[in-house]
């Protein structure tokens, strides 16, 4: 839907390398400042295009790799209802990946290029999906915390300056909100269950809490892209602002569940009206980004295998499209 007519550059794009570039940049920034949406054929600075390609493609990879930790539980979900809901959720994540790859394609990168970047390890995907899911409670914790963090980060992207990304996020956020509630409901069932089930829920919270906080990215002081992305209104809040909002909303939810956040430094600060939380282990975050998290190798291996196993489907679809094209040409 997004890629129609993109091979013919917009009128302004033809002049992009002219001496008027500074004027084009000023006009572009004025449109962003006025909250106008930038569309695929509009002129845009190369840095804006590359930042969006990086962020949207990494976001798409995260959705697709993010199917794996929960997918691990589809065959072992405790009831038929849980299984049906989990299949639907995991399928939604695959759909989010597809919308996002389409949105990235409008910026001039192909699906094949993005796949190559993921499979070679050149492109990142969210650190959170490199952690294992050893118990059913992890499915609850992912929905509650990981989808919860994803929504916190993604609702502002519905107002991103780039039209196709912003529009894709509207539907994605609606679905993520259903995912968050199903996760919280699993946690509630476990927290109100037997002592063993309560222990499982607490153990999952202990393992997912800190990685969920890391999902928001490095601290503002360390974030290399935030300042420029805020000027371009790709990001509307900084990493630390969103992390704080997530903590403020999630701590009362944990209390409601009767679970304890695994942070001895956590306290409510009356003056700032925020929770103060303990230091994040950024060395662990950096290790996961370097490919040394608990499941990095396994995740990429699974994606490489899926890509190889799907090769015949891609080839068959292309052959079918070519046959259709030839038939249409003969009929014309
Ligand atoms: N993991 O300068 P910043 C989901 C990288 S979707 C890995 O702050 P930026 C749905 C960053 O790329 C979850 N890498 O960067 C779901 C950059 O490296 P680069 C994904 C990270 O872009 C739920 C470097 O660090 N969501 O969960 C991470 O301004 C359940 C410097 O960082 C999105 O992608 C990280 N956590 O801010 C699915 C949302 N954080 O590229 C299944 C869109 C940072 O220069 C089940 N993305 N890095 O080599 C964003 O909002 C932003 O890209 C941030 C990072 C906030 C993630």
PDB file of C-alpha atoms in Angstrom, residues 14-322:
ATOM      1  CA  UNK A  14      14.995  16.573  -7.959  1.00  0.00           C
ATOM      2  CA  UNK A  15      16.530  19.726  -6.536  1.00  0.00           C
ATOM      3  CA  UNK A  16      17.933  18.105  -3.402  1.00  0.00           C
ATOM      4  CA  UNK A  17      21.566  18.506  -4.390  1.00  0.00           C
ATOM      5  CA  UNK A  18      21.177  22.064  -5.682  1.00  0.00           C
ATOM      6  CA  UNK A  19      22.572  25.095  -3.808  1.00  0.00           C
ATOM      7  CA  UNK A  20      19.079  25.453  -2.390  1.00  0.00           C
ATOM      8  CA  UNK A  21      19.626  22.580   0.027  1.00  0.00           C
ATOM      9  CA  UNK A  22      19.836  24.948   3.013  1.00  0.00           C
ATOM     10  CA  UNK A  23      16.508  26.492   2.008  1.00  0.00           C
ATOM     11  CA  UNK A  24      14.968  23.032   1.593  1.00  0.00           C
ATOM     12  CA  UNK A  25      16.236  22.043   5.016  1.00  0.00           C
ATOM     13  CA  UNK A  26      14.793  25.176   6.580  1.00  0.00           C
ATOM     14  CA  UNK A  27      11.439  24.549   4.893  1.00  0.00           C
ATOM     15  CA  UNK A  28      11.515  20.908   5.992  1.00  0.00           C
ATOM     16  CA  UNK A  29      12.206  21.872   9.615  1.00  0.00           C
ATOM     17  CA  UNK A  30       9.427  24.486   9.486  1.00  0.00           C
ATOM     18  CA  UNK A  31       6.975  21.790   8.329  1.00  0.00           C
ATOM     19  CA  UNK A  32       8.117  19.506  11.156  1.00  0.00           C
ATOM     20  CA  UNK A  33       7.807  22.355  13.672  1.00  0.00           C
ATOM     21  CA  UNK A  34       4.267  23.016  12.410  1.00  0.00           C
ATOM     22  CA  UNK A  35       3.424  19.331  13.040  1.00  0.00           C
ATOM     23  CA  UNK A  36       2.841  18.621   9.340  1.00  0.00           C
ATOM     24  CA  UNK A  37       3.365  15.015   8.317  1.00  0.00           C
ATOM     25  CA  UNK A  38       6.309  14.254   6.027  1.00  0.00           C
ATOM     26  CA  UNK A  39       5.308  11.805   3.284  1.00  0.00           C
ATOM     27  CA  UNK A  40       7.496   9.435   1.223  1.00  0.00           C
ATOM     28  CA  UNK A  41       7.749  11.634  -1.887  1.00  0.00           C
ATOM     29  CA  UNK A  42       8.477  14.837   0.030  1.00  0.00           C
ATOM     30  CA  UNK A  43      11.997  16.205   0.162  1.00  0.00           C
ATOM     31  CA  UNK A  44      13.772  15.205   3.380  1.00  0.00           C
ATOM     32  CA  UNK A  45      17.345  15.536   4.669  1.00  0.00           C
ATOM     33  CA  UNK A  46      19.411  12.387   4.103  1.00  0.00           C
ATOM     34  CA  UNK A  47      20.046  12.136   7.868  1.00  0.00           C
ATOM     35  CA  UNK A  48      16.295  12.095   8.542  1.00  0.00           C
ATOM     36  CA  UNK A  49      15.816   9.312   5.985  1.00  0.00           C
ATOM     37  CA  UNK A  50      18.673   7.241   7.411  1.00  0.00           C
ATOM     38  CA  UNK A  51      17.525   7.735  11.013  1.00  0.00           C
ATOM     39  CA  UNK A  52      14.057   6.533  10.103  1.00  0.00           C
ATOM     40  CA  UNK A  53      15.374   3.552   8.144  1.00  0.00           C
ATOM     41  CA  UNK A  54      17.510   2.589  11.152  1.00  0.00           C
ATOM     42  CA  UNK A  55      14.770   2.995  13.728  1.00  0.00           C
ATOM     43  CA  UNK A  56      11.848   1.552  11.735  1.00  0.00           C
ATOM     44  CA  UNK A  57      13.788  -1.459  10.440  1.00  0.00           C
ATOM     45  CA  UNK A  58      15.158  -2.225  13.921  1.00  0.00           C
ATOM     46  CA  UNK A  59      11.653  -1.849  15.276  1.00  0.00           C
ATOM     47  CA  UNK A  60      10.378  -4.308  12.619  1.00  0.00           C
ATOM     48  CA  UNK A  61      13.161  -6.790  13.440  1.00  0.00           C
ATOM     49  CA  UNK A  62      12.239  -6.511  17.131  1.00  0.00           C
ATOM     50  CA  UNK A  63       8.632  -7.418  16.426  1.00  0.00           C
ATOM     51  CA  UNK A  64       9.617 -10.465  14.379  1.00  0.00           C
ATOM     52  CA  UNK A  65      12.388 -11.704  16.707  1.00  0.00           C
ATOM     53  CA  UNK A  66       9.970 -10.890  19.554  1.00  0.00           C
ATOM     54  CA  UNK A  67       7.708 -13.710  18.349  1.00  0.00           C
ATOM     55  CA  UNK A  68      10.286 -16.277  19.452  1.00  0.00           C
ATOM     56  CA  UNK A  69      10.318 -16.072  23.292  1.00  0.00           C
ATOM     57  CA  UNK A  70       6.524 -16.417  23.563  1.00  0.00           C
ATOM     58  CA  UNK A  71       6.263 -18.734  20.552  1.00  0.00           C
ATOM     59  CA  UNK A  72       8.226 -21.146  22.738  1.00  0.00           C
ATOM     60  CA  UNK A  73       5.047 -21.600  24.847  1.00  0.00           C
ATOM     61  CA  UNK A  74       2.400 -22.094  22.146  1.00  0.00           C
ATOM     62  CA  UNK A  75       2.571 -25.888  22.315  1.00  0.00           C
ATOM     63  CA  UNK A  76       2.654 -25.873  26.118  1.00  0.00           C
ATOM     64  CA  UNK A  77       0.070 -23.201  27.061  1.00  0.00           C
ATOM     65  CA  UNK A  78      -1.875 -24.472  30.087  1.00  0.00           C
ATOM     66  CA  UNK A  79      -5.389 -24.345  28.544  1.00  0.00           C
ATOM     67  CA  UNK A  80      -6.971 -24.221  25.090  1.00  0.00           C
ATOM     68  CA  UNK A  81      -8.105 -20.618  25.739  1.00  0.00           C
ATOM     69  CA  UNK A  82      -4.592 -19.528  26.725  1.00  0.00           C
ATOM     70  CA  UNK A  83      -3.218 -21.259  23.640  1.00  0.00           C
ATOM     71  CA  UNK A  84      -5.688 -19.541  21.284  1.00  0.00           C
ATOM     72  CA  UNK A  85      -4.937 -16.119  22.792  1.00  0.00           C
ATOM     73  CA  UNK A  86      -1.184 -16.675  22.660  1.00  0.00           C
ATOM     74  CA  UNK A  87      -1.275 -17.768  19.005  1.00  0.00           C
ATOM     75  CA  UNK A  88      -3.257 -14.608  18.167  1.00  0.00           C
ATOM     76  CA  UNK A  89      -0.806 -12.418  20.067  1.00  0.00           C
ATOM     77  CA  UNK A  90       2.299 -13.910  18.464  1.00  0.00           C
ATOM     78  CA  UNK A  91       0.650 -13.590  15.057  1.00  0.00           C
ATOM     79  CA  UNK A  92      -0.085  -9.911  15.788  1.00  0.00           C
ATOM     80  CA  UNK A  93       3.615  -9.321  16.448  1.00  0.00           C
ATOM     81  CA  UNK A  94       4.441 -10.817  13.035  1.00  0.00           C
ATOM     82  CA  UNK A  95       1.861  -8.464  11.481  1.00  0.00           C
ATOM     83  CA  UNK A  96       3.468  -5.475  13.232  1.00  0.00           C
ATOM     84  CA  UNK A  97       6.784  -6.464  11.700  1.00  0.00           C
ATOM     85  CA  UNK A  98       5.185  -6.545   8.240  1.00  0.00           C
ATOM     86  CA  UNK A  99       3.596  -3.047   8.546  1.00  0.00           C
ATOM     87  CA  UNK A 100       6.902  -1.688   9.781  1.00  0.00           C
ATOM     88  CA  UNK A 101       8.961  -3.276   6.985  1.00  0.00           C
ATOM     89  CA  UNK A 102       6.473  -1.708   4.531  1.00  0.00           C
ATOM     90  CA  UNK A 103       6.850   1.688   6.210  1.00  0.00           C
ATOM     91  CA  UNK A 104      10.670   1.388   5.999  1.00  0.00           C
ATOM     92  CA  UNK A 105      10.455   0.409   2.293  1.00  0.00           C
ATOM     93  CA  UNK A 106       8.879   3.814   1.544  1.00  0.00           C
ATOM     94  CA  UNK A 107      12.250   5.335   2.465  1.00  0.00           C
ATOM     95  CA  UNK A 108      14.122   3.497  -0.283  1.00  0.00           C
ATOM     96  CA  UNK A 109      15.436   0.348   1.391  1.00  0.00           C
ATOM     97  CA  UNK A 110      14.280  -3.073   0.191  1.00  0.00           C
ATOM     98  CA  UNK A 111      12.974  -5.926   2.318  1.00  0.00           C
ATOM     99  CA  UNK A 112      15.904  -8.064   1.133  1.00  0.00           C
ATOM    100  CA  UNK A 113      18.403  -5.444   2.321  1.00  0.00           C
ATOM    101  CA  UNK A 114      16.741  -5.263   5.722  1.00  0.00           C
ATOM    102  CA  UNK A 115      16.723  -9.048   6.049  1.00  0.00           C
ATOM    103  CA  UNK A 116      20.399  -9.196   5.111  1.00  0.00           C
ATOM    104  CA  UNK A 117      21.190  -6.596   7.796  1.00  0.00           C
ATOM    105  CA  UNK A 118      19.300  -8.582  10.437  1.00  0.00           C
ATOM    106  CA  UNK A 119      20.742 -11.978   9.530  1.00  0.00           C
ATOM    107  CA  UNK A 120      24.337 -10.708   9.292  1.00  0.00           C
ATOM    108  CA  UNK A 121      24.005  -9.079  12.716  1.00  0.00           C
ATOM    109  CA  UNK A 122      24.535  -5.588  11.228  1.00  0.00           C
ATOM    110  CA  UNK A 123      21.093  -4.375  12.359  1.00  0.00           C
ATOM    111  CA  UNK A 124      20.036  -4.382  15.980  1.00  0.00           C
ATOM    112  CA  UNK A 125      16.749  -5.582  17.446  1.00  0.00           C
ATOM    113  CA  UNK A 126      15.471  -4.916  20.945  1.00  0.00           C
ATOM    114  CA  UNK A 127      17.727  -6.233  23.713  1.00  0.00           C
ATOM    115  CA  UNK A 128      14.701  -7.612  25.574  1.00  0.00           C
ATOM    116  CA  UNK A 129      14.194 -10.520  23.190  1.00  0.00           C
ATOM    117  CA  UNK A 130      17.533 -12.070  24.084  1.00  0.00           C
ATOM    118  CA  UNK A 131      16.217 -13.356  27.411  1.00  0.00           C
ATOM    119  CA  UNK A 132      14.784 -16.863  27.873  1.00  0.00           C
ATOM    120  CA  UNK A 133      11.229 -17.926  28.789  1.00  0.00           C
ATOM    121  CA  UNK A 134      11.678 -20.956  31.078  1.00  0.00           C
ATOM    122  CA  UNK A 135       8.198 -20.862  32.710  1.00  0.00           C
ATOM    123  CA  UNK A 136       4.611 -20.033  31.731  1.00  0.00           C
ATOM    124  CA  UNK A 137       4.779 -16.976  34.002  1.00  0.00           C
ATOM    125  CA  UNK A 138       7.275 -15.483  31.534  1.00  0.00           C
ATOM    126  CA  UNK A 139       4.447 -15.230  28.991  1.00  0.00           C
ATOM    127  CA  UNK A 140       2.492 -13.184  31.549  1.00  0.00           C
ATOM    128  CA  UNK A 141       5.529 -11.048  32.383  1.00  0.00           C
ATOM    129  CA  UNK A 142       6.250 -10.345  28.704  1.00  0.00           C
ATOM    130  CA  UNK A 143       2.673  -9.193  28.055  1.00  0.00           C
ATOM    131  CA  UNK A 144       2.538  -7.090  31.205  1.00  0.00           C
ATOM    132  CA  UNK A 145       6.039  -5.587  31.207  1.00  0.00           C
ATOM    133  CA  UNK A 146       7.423  -5.873  27.664  1.00  0.00           C
ATOM    134  CA  UNK A 147       4.212  -4.913  25.866  1.00  0.00           C
ATOM    135  CA  UNK A 148       3.640  -2.338  28.623  1.00  0.00           C
ATOM    136  CA  UNK A 149       7.043  -0.772  27.931  1.00  0.00           C
ATOM    137  CA  UNK A 150       6.475  -1.054  24.176  1.00  0.00           C
ATOM    138  CA  UNK A 151       3.188   0.902  24.445  1.00  0.00           C
ATOM    139  CA  UNK A 152       4.805   3.594  26.582  1.00  0.00           C
ATOM    140  CA  UNK A 153       7.469   4.044  23.906  1.00  0.00           C
ATOM    141  CA  UNK A 154       5.147   3.664  20.908  1.00  0.00           C
ATOM    142  CA  UNK A 155       2.115   5.837  21.746  1.00  0.00           C
ATOM    143  CA  UNK A 156       4.228   8.966  21.132  1.00  0.00           C
ATOM    144  CA  UNK A 157       5.395   7.477  17.801  1.00  0.00           C
ATOM    145  CA  UNK A 158       1.745   7.748  16.615  1.00  0.00           C
ATOM    146  CA  UNK A 159       2.623  11.481  16.453  1.00  0.00           C
ATOM    147  CA  UNK A 160       5.954  10.909  14.688  1.00  0.00           C
ATOM    148  CA  UNK A 161       6.627  13.410  11.882  1.00  0.00           C
ATOM    149  CA  UNK A 162       6.929  10.653   9.251  1.00  0.00           C
ATOM    150  CA  UNK A 163       3.419   9.775   8.044  1.00  0.00           C
ATOM    151  CA  UNK A 164       3.763   6.049   7.204  1.00  0.00           C
ATOM    152  CA  UNK A 165       5.472   5.267  10.537  1.00  0.00           C
ATOM    153  CA  UNK A 166       2.956   7.302  12.544  1.00  0.00           C
ATOM    154  CA  UNK A 167      -0.022   5.644  10.836  1.00  0.00           C
ATOM    155  CA  UNK A 168       1.387   2.126  11.263  1.00  0.00           C
ATOM    156  CA  UNK A 169       1.773   2.793  14.983  1.00  0.00           C
ATOM    157  CA  UNK A 170      -1.916   3.557  15.539  1.00  0.00           C
ATOM    158  CA  UNK A 171      -3.057   0.019  14.895  1.00  0.00           C
ATOM    159  CA  UNK A 172       0.036  -1.495  16.475  1.00  0.00           C
ATOM    160  CA  UNK A 173      -0.597   0.392  19.725  1.00  0.00           C
ATOM    161  CA  UNK A 174      -4.213  -0.795  19.866  1.00  0.00           C
ATOM    162  CA  UNK A 175      -3.050  -4.385  19.545  1.00  0.00           C
ATOM    163  CA  UNK A 176      -0.214  -3.908  22.052  1.00  0.00           C
ATOM    164  CA  UNK A 177      -2.726  -2.636  24.558  1.00  0.00           C
ATOM    165  CA  UNK A 178      -4.700  -5.897  24.255  1.00  0.00           C
ATOM    166  CA  UNK A 179      -1.411  -7.789  24.646  1.00  0.00           C
ATOM    167  CA  UNK A 180      -0.545  -5.882  27.796  1.00  0.00           C
ATOM    168  CA  UNK A 181      -3.901  -6.705  29.355  1.00  0.00           C
ATOM    169  CA  UNK A 182      -3.690 -10.402  28.521  1.00  0.00           C
ATOM    170  CA  UNK A 183      -0.249 -10.497  30.165  1.00  0.00           C
ATOM    171  CA  UNK A 184      -1.499  -8.718  33.260  1.00  0.00           C
ATOM    172  CA  UNK A 185      -4.430 -11.130  33.452  1.00  0.00           C
ATOM    173  CA  UNK A 186      -2.063 -14.127  33.356  1.00  0.00           C
ATOM    174  CA  UNK A 187      -0.026 -12.529  36.147  1.00  0.00           C
ATOM    175  CA  UNK A 188      -3.197 -11.886  38.160  1.00  0.00           C
ATOM    176  CA  UNK A 189      -4.285 -15.513  37.816  1.00  0.00           C
ATOM    177  CA  UNK A 190      -0.864 -16.717  38.966  1.00  0.00           C
ATOM    178  CA  UNK A 191      -0.565 -14.149  41.766  1.00  0.00           C
ATOM    179  CA  UNK A 192      -3.939 -15.247  43.144  1.00  0.00           C
ATOM    180  CA  UNK A 193      -3.187 -18.942  42.648  1.00  0.00           C
ATOM    181  CA  UNK A 194      -1.270 -21.516  44.670  1.00  0.00           C
ATOM    182  CA  UNK A 195       1.954 -20.579  46.524  1.00  0.00           C
ATOM    183  CA  UNK A 196       3.893 -22.253  43.705  1.00  0.00           C
ATOM    184  CA  UNK A 197       2.102 -20.122  41.087  1.00  0.00           C
ATOM    185  CA  UNK A 198       2.781 -16.959  43.122  1.00  0.00           C
ATOM    186  CA  UNK A 199       6.456 -17.927  43.281  1.00  0.00           C
ATOM    187  CA  UNK A 200       6.514 -18.382  39.496  1.00  0.00           C
ATOM    188  CA  UNK A 201       4.972 -14.931  38.999  1.00  0.00           C
ATOM    189  CA  UNK A 202       7.474 -13.282  41.361  1.00  0.00           C
ATOM    190  CA  UNK A 203      10.393 -15.117  39.754  1.00  0.00           C
ATOM    191  CA  UNK A 204       9.319 -13.923  36.284  1.00  0.00           C
ATOM    192  CA  UNK A 205       9.005 -10.334  37.555  1.00  0.00           C
ATOM    193  CA  UNK A 206      12.494 -10.609  39.095  1.00  0.00           C
ATOM    194  CA  UNK A 207      13.982 -11.695  35.760  1.00  0.00           C
ATOM    195  CA  UNK A 208      12.090  -9.299  33.441  1.00  0.00           C
ATOM    196  CA  UNK A 209      12.022  -6.064  35.466  1.00  0.00           C
ATOM    197  CA  UNK A 210      15.527  -4.764  34.753  1.00  0.00           C
ATOM    198  CA  UNK A 211      15.646  -5.880  31.086  1.00  0.00           C
ATOM    199  CA  UNK A 212      12.258  -4.119  30.611  1.00  0.00           C
ATOM    200  CA  UNK A 213      13.768  -0.867  31.920  1.00  0.00           C
ATOM    201  CA  UNK A 214      16.697  -1.317  29.500  1.00  0.00           C
ATOM    202  CA  UNK A 215      14.278  -1.539  26.551  1.00  0.00           C
ATOM    203  CA  UNK A 216      13.945   2.262  26.631  1.00  0.00           C
ATOM    204  CA  UNK A 217      17.572   2.556  25.542  1.00  0.00           C
ATOM    205  CA  UNK A 218      20.655   4.136  27.122  1.00  0.00           C
ATOM    206  CA  UNK A 219      20.351   7.020  29.570  1.00  0.00           C
ATOM    207  CA  UNK A 220      19.821  10.435  27.973  1.00  0.00           C
ATOM    208  CA  UNK A 221      23.431  11.322  28.716  1.00  0.00           C
ATOM    209  CA  UNK A 222      24.569   8.319  26.629  1.00  0.00           C
ATOM    210  CA  UNK A 223      21.915   8.377  23.898  1.00  0.00           C
ATOM    211  CA  UNK A 224      23.575   9.478  20.659  1.00  0.00           C
ATOM    212  CA  UNK A 225      20.419   9.911  18.579  1.00  0.00           C
ATOM    213  CA  UNK A 226      17.844  11.413  20.940  1.00  0.00           C
ATOM    214  CA  UNK A 227      18.583  15.141  20.541  1.00  0.00           C
ATOM    215  CA  UNK A 228      18.383  15.113  16.728  1.00  0.00           C
ATOM    216  CA  UNK A 229      15.427  12.699  16.674  1.00  0.00           C
ATOM    217  CA  UNK A 230      13.533  15.034  19.033  1.00  0.00           C
ATOM    218  CA  UNK A 231      14.246  18.017  16.736  1.00  0.00           C
ATOM    219  CA  UNK A 232      12.850  16.022  13.829  1.00  0.00           C
ATOM    220  CA  UNK A 233       9.905  14.852  15.960  1.00  0.00           C
ATOM    221  CA  UNK A 234      10.711  11.215  15.291  1.00  0.00           C
ATOM    222  CA  UNK A 235      10.963  10.899  19.067  1.00  0.00           C
ATOM    223  CA  UNK A 236       8.674  12.996  21.263  1.00  0.00           C
ATOM    224  CA  UNK A 237      10.168  12.040  24.636  1.00  0.00           C
ATOM    225  CA  UNK A 238      13.651  11.059  25.737  1.00  0.00           C
ATOM    226  CA  UNK A 239      14.589   7.531  26.800  1.00  0.00           C
ATOM    227  CA  UNK A 240      14.771   8.522  30.487  1.00  0.00           C
ATOM    228  CA  UNK A 241      11.416  10.333  30.400  1.00  0.00           C
ATOM    229  CA  UNK A 242       9.653   7.265  29.005  1.00  0.00           C
ATOM    230  CA  UNK A 243      11.462   4.912  31.412  1.00  0.00           C
ATOM    231  CA  UNK A 244      10.284   7.064  34.346  1.00  0.00           C
ATOM    232  CA  UNK A 245       6.678   7.057  33.086  1.00  0.00           C
ATOM    233  CA  UNK A 246       6.824   3.281  32.802  1.00  0.00           C
ATOM    234  CA  UNK A 247       8.116   2.879  36.367  1.00  0.00           C
ATOM    235  CA  UNK A 248       5.475   5.282  37.731  1.00  0.00           C
ATOM    236  CA  UNK A 249       2.641   3.334  36.078  1.00  0.00           C
ATOM    237  CA  UNK A 250       3.958  -0.179  36.677  1.00  0.00           C
ATOM    238  CA  UNK A 251       4.932  -0.068  40.360  1.00  0.00           C
ATOM    239  CA  UNK A 252       1.306   0.347  41.539  1.00  0.00           C
ATOM    240  CA  UNK A 253       0.297  -2.521  39.213  1.00  0.00           C
ATOM    241  CA  UNK A 254       2.878  -4.787  40.880  1.00  0.00           C
ATOM    242  CA  UNK A 255       1.545  -3.767  44.296  1.00  0.00           C
ATOM    243  CA  UNK A 256      -2.001  -4.600  43.123  1.00  0.00           C
ATOM    244  CA  UNK A 257      -0.737  -8.057  42.152  1.00  0.00           C
ATOM    245  CA  UNK A 258       0.926  -8.441  45.572  1.00  0.00           C
ATOM    246  CA  UNK A 259       4.335  -8.801  43.890  1.00  0.00           C
ATOM    247  CA  UNK A 260       7.554  -7.067  44.798  1.00  0.00           C
ATOM    248  CA  UNK A 261       9.644  -5.043  42.358  1.00  0.00           C
ATOM    249  CA  UNK A 262      13.213  -6.423  42.637  1.00  0.00           C
ATOM    250  CA  UNK A 263      14.785  -3.076  43.500  1.00  0.00           C
ATOM    251  CA  UNK A 264      15.843  -2.302  47.091  1.00  0.00           C
ATOM    252  CA  UNK A 265      16.321   1.378  46.185  1.00  0.00           C
ATOM    253  CA  UNK A 266      12.776   1.873  44.901  1.00  0.00           C
ATOM    254  CA  UNK A 267      10.877   4.605  46.778  1.00  0.00           C
ATOM    255  CA  UNK A 268       8.189   7.201  46.156  1.00  0.00           C
ATOM    256  CA  UNK A 269       9.536  10.756  46.071  1.00  0.00           C
ATOM    257  CA  UNK A 270       6.906  13.184  47.287  1.00  0.00           C
ATOM    258  CA  UNK A 271       8.730  16.260  45.981  1.00  0.00           C
ATOM    259  CA  UNK A 272       9.003  15.113  42.350  1.00  0.00           C
ATOM    260  CA  UNK A 273       5.852  12.936  42.448  1.00  0.00           C
ATOM    261  CA  UNK A 274       7.835  10.104  40.869  1.00  0.00           C
ATOM    262  CA  UNK A 275       9.299   6.789  41.950  1.00  0.00           C
ATOM    263  CA  UNK A 276      13.050   6.857  42.405  1.00  0.00           C
ATOM    264  CA  UNK A 277      14.655   3.611  41.255  1.00  0.00           C
ATOM    265  CA  UNK A 278      18.069   2.001  41.672  1.00  0.00           C
ATOM    266  CA  UNK A 279      20.942   1.995  39.158  1.00  0.00           C
ATOM    267  CA  UNK A 280      20.519   0.063  35.910  1.00  0.00           C
ATOM    268  CA  UNK A 281      23.273  -2.423  35.051  1.00  0.00           C
ATOM    269  CA  UNK A 282      24.363  -0.807  31.779  1.00  0.00           C
ATOM    270  CA  UNK A 283      27.245  -3.277  31.439  1.00  0.00           C
ATOM    271  CA  UNK A 284      24.652  -6.048  31.026  1.00  0.00           C
ATOM    272  CA  UNK A 285      22.799  -3.937  28.402  1.00  0.00           C
ATOM    273  CA  UNK A 286      26.036  -3.396  26.443  1.00  0.00           C
ATOM    274  CA  UNK A 287      26.837  -7.110  26.559  1.00  0.00           C
ATOM    275  CA  UNK A 288      23.398  -7.974  25.158  1.00  0.00           C
ATOM    276  CA  UNK A 289      23.842  -5.365  22.385  1.00  0.00           C
ATOM    277  CA  UNK A 290      27.196  -6.917  21.505  1.00  0.00           C
ATOM    278  CA  UNK A 291      25.527 -10.284  20.961  1.00  0.00           C
ATOM    279  CA  UNK A 292      26.436 -11.837  24.306  1.00  0.00           C
ATOM    280  CA  UNK A 293      22.999 -11.981  25.947  1.00  0.00           C
ATOM    281  CA  UNK A 294      21.585 -15.325  27.133  1.00  0.00           C
ATOM    282  CA  UNK A 295      19.767 -16.060  23.827  1.00  0.00           C
ATOM    283  CA  UNK A 296      21.323 -13.824  21.124  1.00  0.00           C
ATOM    284  CA  UNK A 297      22.819 -16.694  19.140  1.00  0.00           C
ATOM    285  CA  UNK A 298      19.712 -18.842  19.426  1.00  0.00           C
ATOM    286  CA  UNK A 299      17.455 -15.995  18.234  1.00  0.00           C
ATOM    287  CA  UNK A 300      19.518 -15.187  15.142  1.00  0.00           C
ATOM    288  CA  UNK A 301      19.910 -18.869  14.366  1.00  0.00           C
ATOM    289  CA  UNK A 302      16.095 -19.281  14.472  1.00  0.00           C
ATOM    290  CA  UNK A 303      15.628 -16.317  12.105  1.00  0.00           C
ATOM    291  CA  UNK A 304      18.289 -17.648   9.695  1.00  0.00           C
ATOM    292  CA  UNK A 305      16.632 -21.073   9.671  1.00  0.00           C
ATOM    293  CA  UNK A 306      13.187 -19.540   9.037  1.00  0.00           C
ATOM    294  CA  UNK A 307      14.625 -17.462   6.189  1.00  0.00           C
ATOM    295  CA  UNK A 308      16.148 -20.533   4.532  1.00  0.00           C
ATOM    296  CA  UNK A 309      13.033 -22.660   5.065  1.00  0.00           C
ATOM    297  CA  UNK A 310      10.876 -19.906   3.536  1.00  0.00           C
ATOM    298  CA  UNK A 311      13.059 -19.570   0.449  1.00  0.00           C
ATOM    299  CA  UNK A 312      10.854 -21.879  -1.685  1.00  0.00           C
ATOM    300  CA  UNK A 313       7.751 -19.856  -0.743  1.00  0.00           C
ATOM    301  CA  UNK A 314       9.372 -16.595  -1.860  1.00  0.00           C
ATOM    302  CA  UNK A 315      10.561 -18.217  -5.086  1.00  0.00           C
ATOM    303  CA  UNK A 316       7.121 -19.728  -5.770  1.00  0.00           C
ATOM    304  CA  UNK A 317       5.383 -16.366  -5.143  1.00  0.00           C
ATOM    305  CA  UNK A 318       7.780 -14.589  -7.501  1.00  0.00           C
ATOM    306  CA  UNK A 319       7.333 -17.282 -10.187  1.00  0.00           C
ATOM    307  CA  UNK A 320       3.542 -17.001  -9.837  1.00  0.00           C
ATOM    308  CA  UNK A 321       3.673 -13.199 -10.129  1.00  0.00           C
ATOM    309  CA  UNK A 322       5.856 -13.492 -13.234  1.00  0.00           C
TER     310      UNK A 322
END
